[in-house]
Amino acid sequence: MHETPTTSSSEIEAAPRIGLGTDRHRMVVGRPCLLGGVSIDCQVGPFGHSDADAILHALIDALLGAAGLDDIGTLFPDTDPQWKGANSADLLVEALQLLSAQSLHPVSADITAHCDRPKIGPHRAQIRANLANWLGLPLDRVNIKGKTLEGVTTDVEYIDVIAVVLLQNHRD
Ligand code: MG
C-alpha cells in the first residue's frame, strides 16, 4: 500500500514560504498617481482610500499571505483610526515588522502591473529601487514589470497588479 511521506515540523519550519498578492484599482482622471512609492505624472491615478498604491497593496498581501497573516484589509482596516489615511509605504513597513517578529524575511519578490496608463517602463528602475530598499534586498531579488492591457478594453480604466514573494525563516 502506498504510504504518504510525512514532513517533520522542523522541515516545514525551515522551508521557504511563497505568497501571492493581487490588487486592482480603478484609474480616475485627476487622482494623484502613486505606484510603487513613485509619484508619476499621469492624467489618471488609482482611486481608493489613502494613496491607493496598487503595487504596494499587492506586495503587502503577498507578504502577509506567505506569513499566514490574513490580508491587508483585515490587518489594516481603514475603519480603524490607526490606519485611516495611512500611506501604503507605512503599511508595508508595518507588515514587514509583523513578519520580522516571526523571524520571517523576504528573499525574493516579483511583480507585474497591468495598465494602459501610466506606462510602467520609464519608472521601473525607481520603483524597483524603492521596493528593494523597503524589503532590504539587492536589486536582482526584486522585479517589477509593466504590461499594457493589449486592447482588452472595459467600461472602466483600471490597474491590475500581481505580486509573488518568497520568505525565509531566519533565526539568529
Ligand atoms: Mg488596494
XYZ file of N, CA, C and O and ligand atoms in Angstrom:
689
model
N 0.842 -1.199 0.000
C 0.000 0.000 0.000
C 0.879 1.252 0.000
O 1.920 1.284 0.636
N 0.441 2.260 -0.755
C 1.223 3.500 -0.828
C 1.132 4.265 0.497
O 0.060 4.450 1.044
N 2.288 4.673 0.976
C 2.284 5.481 2.195
C 2.657 6.925 1.854
O 3.632 7.157 1.140
N 1.884 7.857 2.338
C 2.193 9.260 2.093
C 3.412 9.647 2.929
O 3.417 9.428 4.138
N 4.475 10.201 2.280
C 5.633 10.610 3.069
C 5.256 11.765 3.997
O 4.490 12.648 3.608
N 5.752 11.732 5.192
C 5.418 12.808 6.126
C 6.571 13.805 6.184
O 7.724 13.447 5.989
N 6.234 15.044 6.408
C 7.238 16.099 6.550
C 7.268 16.497 8.020
O 6.228 16.768 8.608
N 8.477 16.508 8.606
C 8.575 16.843 10.025
C 8.294 18.328 10.222
O 8.449 19.138 9.310
N 7.904 18.675 11.444
C 7.589 20.085 11.701
C 8.825 20.953 11.537
O 8.727 22.103 11.102
N 10.022 20.427 11.832
C 11.227 21.251 11.664
C 11.532 21.462 10.184
O 12.009 22.532 9.781
N 11.231 20.459 9.354
C 11.423 20.632 7.908
C 10.460 21.692 7.374
O 10.825 22.516 6.534
N 9.229 21.645 7.856
C 8.247 22.645 7.401
C 8.689 24.035 7.833
O 8.643 24.992 7.055
N 9.162 24.153 9.071
C 9.563 25.469 9.578
C 10.727 26.044 8.762
O 10.802 27.247 8.515
N 11.637 25.173 8.337
C 12.826 25.628 7.607
C 12.526 25.922 6.141
O 13.301 26.614 5.480
N 11.436 25.395 5.653
C 11.148 25.538 4.217
C 10.726 26.968 3.890
O 10.080 27.633 4.699
N 11.088 27.473 2.689
C 10.639 28.812 2.299
C 9.124 28.852 2.135
O 8.481 27.821 1.942
N 8.579 30.039 2.232
C 7.126 30.234 2.099
C 6.863 31.147 0.915
O 7.488 32.194 0.784
N 5.912 30.760 0.101
C 5.566 31.586 -1.055
C 4.261 32.332 -0.768
O 3.385 31.822 -0.056
N 4.161 33.537 -1.280
C 2.944 34.327 -1.093
C 2.521 34.986 -2.388
O 3.364 35.411 -3.190
N 1.222 35.058 -2.596
C 0.645 35.686 -3.780
C -0.270 36.829 -3.342
O -1.088 36.652 -2.443
N -0.109 37.952 -3.977
C -0.995 39.082 -3.691
C -1.460 39.716 -4.987
O -0.698 39.789 -5.958
N -2.705 40.150 -5.010
C -3.206 40.860 -6.190
C -3.938 42.119 -5.727
O -4.414 42.189 -4.584
N -4.015 43.076 -6.609
C -4.822 44.253 -6.291
C -5.278 44.902 -7.597
O -4.569 44.845 -8.599
N -6.448 45.464 -7.558
C -6.999 46.146 -8.733
C -7.676 47.431 -8.270
O -8.431 47.415 -7.306
N -7.349 48.514 -8.943
C -7.991 49.796 -8.652
C -8.444 50.450 -9.945
O -7.770 50.336 -10.968
N -9.563 51.154 -9.854
C -9.990 51.988 -10.973
C -8.997 53.124 -11.157
O -8.465 53.645 -10.170
N -8.746 53.501 -12.399
C -7.895 54.662 -12.679
C -8.825 55.828 -13.016
O -9.679 55.703 -13.908
N -8.652 56.910 -12.287
C -9.590 58.023 -12.370
C -8.833 59.306 -12.722
O -7.745 59.563 -12.185
N -9.425 60.086 -13.611
C -8.816 61.359 -14.022
C -8.674 62.283 -12.808
O -9.609 62.432 -12.016
N -7.492 62.846 -12.680
C -7.266 63.842 -11.637
C -6.755 63.292 -10.324
O -6.372 64.064 -9.438
N -6.744 61.955 -10.174
C -6.202 61.389 -8.932
C -4.676 61.401 -8.991
O -4.093 61.147 -10.054
N -4.003 61.652 -7.850
C -2.551 61.505 -7.847
C -2.186 60.067 -8.233
O -2.898 59.128 -7.862
N -1.114 59.918 -8.998
C -0.722 58.580 -9.451
C 0.542 58.146 -8.708
O 1.658 58.515 -9.072
N 0.327 57.406 -7.627
C 1.441 56.901 -6.818
C 1.483 55.391 -6.979
O 0.529 54.692 -6.641
N 2.578 54.893 -7.544
C 2.701 53.451 -7.764
C 4.099 52.992 -7.368
O 5.097 53.570 -7.826
N 4.158 51.999 -6.521
C 5.452 51.524 -6.033
C 6.209 52.611 -5.285
O 7.434 52.632 -5.278
N 5.450 53.533 -4.697
C 6.064 54.625 -3.944
C 6.610 55.739 -4.829
O 7.242 56.665 -4.334
N 6.353 55.666 -6.139
C 6.836 56.698 -7.063
C 5.659 57.565 -7.502
O 4.624 57.048 -7.940
N 5.811 58.854 -7.362
C 4.778 59.790 -7.801
C 4.963 60.037 -9.296
O 5.980 60.579 -9.720
N 3.981 59.586 -10.067
C 4.099 59.595 -11.527
C 3.195 60.678 -12.109
O 2.037 60.811 -11.700
N 3.750 61.435 -13.043
C 2.966 62.467 -13.717
C 2.076 61.784 -14.759
O 2.565 61.283 -15.766
N 0.763 61.726 -14.461
C -0.152 60.994 -15.341
C -1.542 61.614 -15.215
O -1.895 62.115 -14.144
N -2.313 61.571 -16.297
C -3.661 62.161 -16.263
C -4.597 61.391 -15.342
O -5.592 61.937 -14.867
N -4.305 60.108 -15.147
C -5.156 59.282 -14.264
C -4.319 58.702 -13.128
O -3.103 58.553 -13.244
N -5.010 58.389 -12.025
C -4.347 57.745 -10.892
C -5.306 56.769 -10.244
O -6.519 56.836 -10.457
N -4.770 55.831 -9.454
C -5.632 54.827 -8.838
C -6.568 55.444 -7.788
O -6.141 56.227 -6.947
N -7.850 55.067 -7.887
C -8.855 55.576 -6.960
C -8.991 54.630 -5.772
O -8.971 53.416 -5.934
N -9.125 55.192 -4.591
C -9.343 54.362 -3.411
C -9.042 55.142 -2.153
O -8.755 56.338 -2.211
N -9.127 54.439 -1.017
C -8.772 55.072 0.249
C -7.278 55.353 0.248
O -6.506 54.677 -0.417
N -6.871 56.278 1.022
C -5.471 56.700 1.155
C -4.845 56.890 -0.225
O -5.459 57.439 -1.136
N -3.638 56.400 -0.431
C -2.957 56.687 -1.694
C -3.274 55.681 -2.796
O -2.885 55.879 -3.941
N -3.944 54.561 -2.446
C -4.377 53.547 -3.432
C -3.221 53.014 -4.280
O -3.399 52.708 -5.458
N -2.043 52.893 -3.662
C -0.858 52.394 -4.381
C -1.002 50.884 -4.587
O -0.653 50.061 -3.734
N -1.543 50.517 -5.759
C -1.909 49.121 -6.021
C -0.687 48.190 -6.016
O -0.798 47.012 -5.655
N 0.471 48.710 -6.425
C 1.683 47.867 -6.421
C 2.045 47.503 -4.982
O 2.311 46.328 -4.671
N 2.024 48.486 -4.085
C 2.356 48.177 -2.686
C 1.270 47.316 -2.048
O 1.580 46.431 -1.239
N 0.003 47.546 -2.398
C -1.067 46.729 -1.809
C -0.912 45.255 -2.190
O -1.069 44.362 -1.351
N -0.601 44.992 -3.465
C -0.412 43.599 -3.898
C 0.799 42.984 -3.200
O 0.761 41.827 -2.758
N 1.857 43.766 -3.085
C 3.073 43.272 -2.418
C 2.795 42.958 -0.944
O 3.215 41.908 -0.433
N 2.083 43.844 -0.270
C 1.762 43.625 1.150
C 0.930 42.352 1.311
O 1.189 41.535 2.204
N -0.053 42.168 0.439
C -0.886 40.964 0.532
C -0.066 39.692 0.276
O -0.318 38.650 0.884
N 0.914 39.777 -0.624
C 1.779 38.619 -0.870
C 2.609 38.299 0.376
O 2.752 37.135 0.772
N 3.136 39.337 1.003
C 3.958 39.143 2.217
C 3.116 38.555 3.347
O 3.528 37.593 4.021
N 1.933 39.135 3.548
C 1.060 38.652 4.637
C 0.582 37.236 4.338
O 0.511 36.393 5.237
N 0.286 36.985 3.053
C -0.181 35.655 2.666
C 0.862 34.590 2.951
O 0.555 33.527 3.500
N 2.105 34.881 2.596
C 3.181 33.910 2.818
C 3.377 33.631 4.306
O 3.758 32.532 4.698
N 3.116 34.647 5.118
C 3.307 34.506 6.563
C 2.075 33.942 7.265
O 2.078 33.747 8.486
N 1.014 33.700 6.518
C -0.220 33.203 7.139
C -0.908 34.256 7.985
O -1.537 33.940 8.994
N -0.782 35.518 7.565
C -1.315 36.633 8.368
C -2.516 37.304 7.685
O -2.575 38.522 7.566
N -3.458 36.530 7.246
C -4.671 37.100 6.646
C -4.349 38.020 5.478
O -3.595 37.639 4.607
N -4.887 39.247 5.529
C -4.656 40.148 4.394
C -4.677 41.600 4.838
O -4.963 41.915 5.996
N -4.372 42.467 3.889
C -4.184 43.893 4.193
C -5.445 44.511 4.784
O -5.390 45.301 5.716
N -6.625 44.122 4.231
C -7.878 44.707 4.699
C -8.231 44.286 6.114
O -8.872 45.031 6.864
N -7.815 43.087 6.498
C -8.097 42.576 7.841
C -7.129 43.169 8.868
O -7.522 43.547 9.964
N -5.863 43.256 8.483
C -4.857 43.737 9.434
C -4.859 45.254 9.585
O -4.574 45.778 10.652
N -5.139 45.930 8.470
C -5.062 47.396 8.488
C -6.378 47.990 7.986
O -6.392 48.712 6.973
N -7.497 47.735 8.653
C -8.783 48.243 8.136
C -8.833 49.773 8.202
O -8.388 50.366 9.187
N -9.353 50.357 7.128
C -9.386 51.831 7.131
C -10.481 52.367 8.047
O -10.614 53.573 8.213
N -11.259 51.445 8.654
C -12.232 51.870 9.662
C -11.559 52.078 11.014
O -12.141 52.647 11.930
N -10.330 51.583 11.154
C -9.567 51.759 12.390
C -8.806 53.085 12.299
O -8.035 53.299 11.359
N -9.042 54.002 13.274
C -8.395 55.317 13.201
C -6.874 55.220 13.046
O -6.245 56.087 12.435
N -6.299 54.122 13.577
C -4.844 53.943 13.483
C -4.376 53.873 12.016
O -3.268 54.292 11.690
N -5.235 53.306 11.156
C -4.821 53.091 9.758
C -5.526 54.024 8.782
O -5.198 54.041 7.600
N -6.506 54.771 9.276
C -7.262 55.653 8.379
C -6.306 56.658 7.734
O -5.576 57.365 8.433
N -6.270 56.672 6.416
C -5.426 57.626 5.705
C -3.943 57.285 5.727
O -3.117 58.072 5.271
N -3.594 56.109 6.300
C -2.181 55.716 6.336
C -1.666 55.559 4.910
O -2.392 55.097 4.034
N -0.415 55.951 4.684
C 0.076 55.712 3.331
C 0.582 54.278 3.211
O 0.912 53.615 4.194
N 0.618 53.802 1.985
C 0.873 52.384 1.744
C 2.288 51.980 2.151
O 2.512 50.842 2.561
N 3.224 52.903 2.047
C 4.592 52.585 2.475
C 4.630 52.294 3.972
O 5.359 51.398 4.421
N 3.828 53.044 4.757
C 3.762 52.786 6.201
C 3.197 51.386 6.460
O 3.638 50.687 7.376
N 2.183 51.002 5.681
C 1.584 49.670 5.850
C 2.585 48.582 5.476
O 2.644 47.529 6.121
N 3.384 48.842 4.436
C 4.414 47.870 4.043
C 5.442 47.689 5.164
O 5.792 46.547 5.515
N 5.880 48.787 5.729
C 6.853 48.711 6.829
C 6.245 47.958 8.015
O 6.893 47.107 8.631
N 4.979 48.248 8.311
C 4.289 47.563 9.420
C 4.180 46.060 9.135
O 4.418 45.230 10.024
N 3.840 45.705 7.902
C 3.731 44.286 7.538
C 5.082 43.590 7.688
O 5.172 42.466 8.207
N 6.146 44.258 7.249
C 7.489 43.662 7.359
C 7.884 43.473 8.825
O 8.568 42.505 9.174
N 7.426 44.388 9.680
C 7.714 44.230 11.117
C 6.968 43.032 11.701
O 7.497 42.311 12.544
N 5.731 42.819 11.246
C 4.973 41.651 11.707
C 5.682 40.362 11.286
O 5.743 39.387 12.041
N 6.214 40.348 10.070
C 6.949 39.178 9.585
C 8.226 38.979 10.391
O 8.561 37.858 10.804
N 8.933 40.071 10.592
C 10.209 40.019 11.309
C 10.019 39.462 12.728
O 10.865 38.723 13.227
N 8.877 39.797 13.338
C 8.574 39.287 14.686
C 8.434 37.772 14.680
O 8.570 37.123 15.717
N 8.156 37.211 13.506
C 8.088 35.744 13.370
C 9.355 35.181 12.733
O 9.358 34.052 12.230
N 10.422 35.997 12.703
C 11.700 35.617 12.078
C 11.544 35.304 10.596
O 12.297 34.511 10.039
N 10.554 35.932 9.955
C 10.342 35.725 8.516
C 10.829 36.951 7.745
O 10.519 38.088 8.121
N 11.604 36.690 6.688
C 12.180 37.782 5.906
C 12.030 37.484 4.422
O 12.277 36.365 3.993
N 11.651 38.504 3.635
C 11.555 38.279 2.188
C 12.936 38.033 1.590
O 13.918 38.656 2.008
N 13.016 37.116 0.634
C 14.281 36.886 -0.085
C 14.108 37.114 -1.588
O 15.093 37.145 -2.317
N 12.871 37.266 -2.036
C 12.644 37.476 -3.461
C 11.232 38.025 -3.656
O 10.310 37.631 -2.942
N 11.085 38.926 -4.629
C 9.754 39.449 -4.961
C 9.685 39.707 -6.454
O 10.639 40.208 -7.055
N 8.562 39.356 -7.053
C 8.355 39.601 -8.482
C 6.932 40.124 -8.673
O 5.983 39.556 -8.119
N 6.823 41.200 -9.402
C 5.535 41.906 -9.521
C 5.263 42.243 -10.987
O 6.175 42.644 -11.702
N 4.025 42.073 -11.405
C 3.605 42.540 -12.731
C 2.395 43.456 -12.566
O 1.440 43.096 -11.865
N 2.476 44.622 -13.193
C 1.354 45.567 -13.185
C 0.787 45.649 -14.594
O 1.523 45.884 -15.554
N -0.522 45.420 -14.719
C -1.220 45.572 -15.995
C -1.975 46.897 -15.984
O -2.843 47.105 -15.125
N -1.632 47.773 -16.910
C -2.389 49.017 -17.060
C -1.991 49.667 -18.383
O -0.902 49.405 -18.894
N -2.892 50.492 -18.914
C -2.557 51.246 -20.124
C -1.906 52.580 -19.784
O -1.032 53.044 -20.491
N -2.373 53.187 -18.685
C -1.772 54.436 -18.201
C -1.557 54.310 -16.709
O -2.469 53.832 -16.029
N -0.412 54.720 -16.164
C 0.782 55.186 -16.878
C 1.563 54.006 -17.451
O 1.303 52.860 -17.068
N 2.514 54.281 -18.328
C 3.470 53.260 -18.740
C 4.426 53.044 -17.556
O 4.958 54.007 -16.993
N 4.607 51.795 -17.183
C 5.461 51.487 -16.029
C 6.944 51.597 -16.403
O 7.777 52.002 -15.587
N 7.263 51.266 -17.662
C 8.659 51.182 -18.100
C 9.562 52.322 -17.651
O 10.609 52.088 -17.053
N 9.166 53.571 -17.915
C 10.047 54.685 -17.564
C 10.288 54.821 -16.053
O 11.220 55.509 -15.644
N 9.438 54.202 -15.243
C 9.526 54.341 -13.788
C 10.004 53.065 -13.103
O 10.073 52.981 -11.888
N 10.319 52.078 -13.937
C 10.653 50.749 -13.439
C 11.853 50.758 -12.487
O 11.813 50.153 -11.417
N 12.912 51.461 -12.906
C 14.144 51.455 -12.097
C 13.888 52.068 -10.724
O 14.361 51.540 -9.703
N 13.109 53.165 -10.712
C 12.865 53.831 -9.432
C 11.951 52.989 -8.530
O 12.174 52.888 -7.314
N 10.922 52.380 -9.117
C 10.029 51.521 -8.325
C 10.824 50.349 -7.755
O 10.715 50.001 -6.572
N 11.646 49.746 -8.612
C 12.448 48.605 -8.175
C 13.385 48.985 -7.025
O 13.521 48.237 -6.053
N 14.018 50.145 -7.164
C 14.926 50.611 -6.102
C 14.161 50.839 -4.809
O 14.633 50.475 -3.719
N 12.971 51.438 -4.905
C 12.141 51.653 -3.706
C 11.814 50.328 -3.030
O 11.951 50.188 -1.807
N 11.345 49.370 -3.837
C 10.908 48.091 -3.269
C 12.092 47.362 -2.642
O 11.977 46.797 -1.538
N 13.235 47.359 -3.343
C 14.425 46.688 -2.812
C 14.833 47.307 -1.485
O 15.205 46.605 -0.532
N 14.734 48.622 -1.430
C 15.098 49.331 -0.205
C 14.166 48.944 0.951
O 14.622 48.605 2.046
N 12.858 48.956 0.714
C 11.906 48.609 1.774
C 12.064 47.148 2.201
O 11.958 46.825 3.379
N 12.288 46.284 1.213
C 12.369 44.851 1.517
C 13.744 44.451 2.055
O 13.916 43.325 2.532
N 14.720 45.367 1.953
C 16.071 45.058 2.415
C 16.741 44.020 1.533
O 17.485 43.160 2.015
N 16.503 44.112 0.225
C 17.031 43.118 -0.712
C 17.870 43.789 -1.791
O 17.632 44.955 -2.136
N 18.838 43.049 -2.361
C 19.540 43.581 -3.534
C 18.585 43.689 -4.720
O 17.563 42.989 -4.765
N 18.936 44.554 -5.660
C 18.042 44.826 -6.788
C 17.690 43.567 -7.575
O 16.572 43.432 -8.085
N 18.634 42.620 -7.670
C 18.353 41.439 -8.507
C 17.422 40.442 -7.815
O 17.093 39.412 -8.395
N 16.978 40.756 -6.598
C 15.976 39.919 -5.931
C 14.574 40.520 -6.003
O 13.625 40.001 -5.410
N 14.477 41.641 -6.696
C 13.193 42.346 -6.790
C 12.957 42.692 -8.254
O 13.865 43.190 -8.921
N 11.773 42.414 -8.750
C 11.494 42.777 -10.136
C 10.092 43.373 -10.247
O 9.179 42.980 -9.522
N 9.973 44.345 -11.128
C 8.668 44.938 -11.416
C 8.536 45.051 -12.928
O 9.442 45.526 -13.601
N 7.438 44.547 -13.444
C 7.213 44.551 -14.887
C 5.884 45.238 -15.186
O 4.931 45.088 -14.425
N 5.845 45.957 -16.278
C 4.600 46.585 -16.701
C 4.115 45.952 -17.988
O 4.907 45.661 -18.880
N 2.819 45.713 -18.072
C 2.215 45.201 -19.310
C 0.984 46.044 -19.615
O 0.248 46.416 -18.699
N 0.775 46.314 -20.904
C -0.446 47.021 -21.262
C -1.599 46.019 -21.279
O -1.393 44.805 -21.209
N -2.800 46.543 -21.417
C -3.980 45.676 -21.440
C -4.238 45.127 -22.846
O -5.211 44.410 -23.071
N -3.328 45.447 -23.776
C -3.353 44.861 -25.132
C -4.704 45.017 -25.823
O -5.208 44.082 -26.449
N -5.308 46.181 -25.628
C -6.563 46.447 -26.322
C -7.776 45.752 -25.725
O -8.865 45.825 -26.287
N -7.582 45.046 -24.607
C -8.730 44.431 -23.924
C -9.374 45.540 -23.090
O -8.919 45.864 -21.998
N -10.389 46.148 -23.656
C -10.958 47.327 -23.006
C -12.202 46.971 -22.208
O -12.908 46.006 -22.510
N -12.437 47.759 -21.184
C -13.645 47.624 -20.375
C -14.251 49.013 -20.237
O -13.651 49.998 -20.680
N -15.407 49.093 -19.615
C -16.043 50.403 -19.416
C -15.208 51.278 -18.501
O -15.309 52.498 -18.521
N -14.420 50.634 -17.658
C -13.698 51.350 -16.615
C -12.199 51.098 -16.794
O -11.773 49.955 -16.936
N -11.419 52.173 -16.771
C -9.959 52.003 -16.847
C -9.446 51.535 -15.480
O -9.916 52.001 -14.441
N -8.506 50.641 -15.485
C -8.041 50.099 -14.201
C -6.572 49.710 -14.269
O -5.979 49.614 -15.347
N -6.026 49.472 -13.076
C -4.696 48.861 -12.947
C -4.870 47.570 -12.169
O -5.656 47.508 -11.210
N -4.170 46.560 -12.615
C -4.276 45.236 -12.016
C -2.854 44.770 -11.704
O -2.003 44.791 -12.598
N -2.608 44.388 -10.468
C -1.237 44.038 -10.066
C -1.203 42.650 -9.446
O -2.097 42.285 -8.666
N -0.192 41.893 -9.821
C 0.035 40.562 -9.248
C 1.443 40.549 -8.662
O 2.402 40.962 -9.332
N 1.564 40.081 -7.420
C 2.873 40.017 -6.761
C 3.084 38.633 -6.174
O 2.157 38.049 -5.596
N 4.290 38.111 -6.332
C 4.667 36.891 -5.611
C 5.936 37.189 -4.821
O 6.812 37.932 -5.282
N 5.993 36.623 -3.628
C 7.192 36.784 -2.793
C 7.595 35.433 -2.227
O 6.764 34.515 -2.104
N 8.857 35.344 -1.883
C 9.359 34.183 -1.174
C 9.914 34.659 0.162
O 10.665 35.649 0.205
N 9.502 33.984 1.221
C 10.007 34.302 2.557
C 10.872 33.165 3.067
O 10.608 32.001 2.778
N 11.857 33.547 3.854
C 12.646 32.527 4.527
C 12.625 32.787 6.024
O 12.453 33.916 6.475
N 12.783 31.717 6.761
C 12.784 31.793 8.209
C 14.239 31.894 8.685
O 15.020 31.001 8.438
N 14.569 33.015 9.304
C 15.940 33.178 9.815
C 15.861 33.319 11.334
O 15.299 34.294 11.819
N 16.409 32.360 12.019
C 16.518 32.524 13.487
C 17.974 32.789 13.792
O 18.805 31.912 13.605
N 18.276 34.022 14.186
C 19.678 34.295 14.514
C 19.765 35.263 15.685
O 18.767 35.592 16.281
Mg -5.715 48.302 -2.913
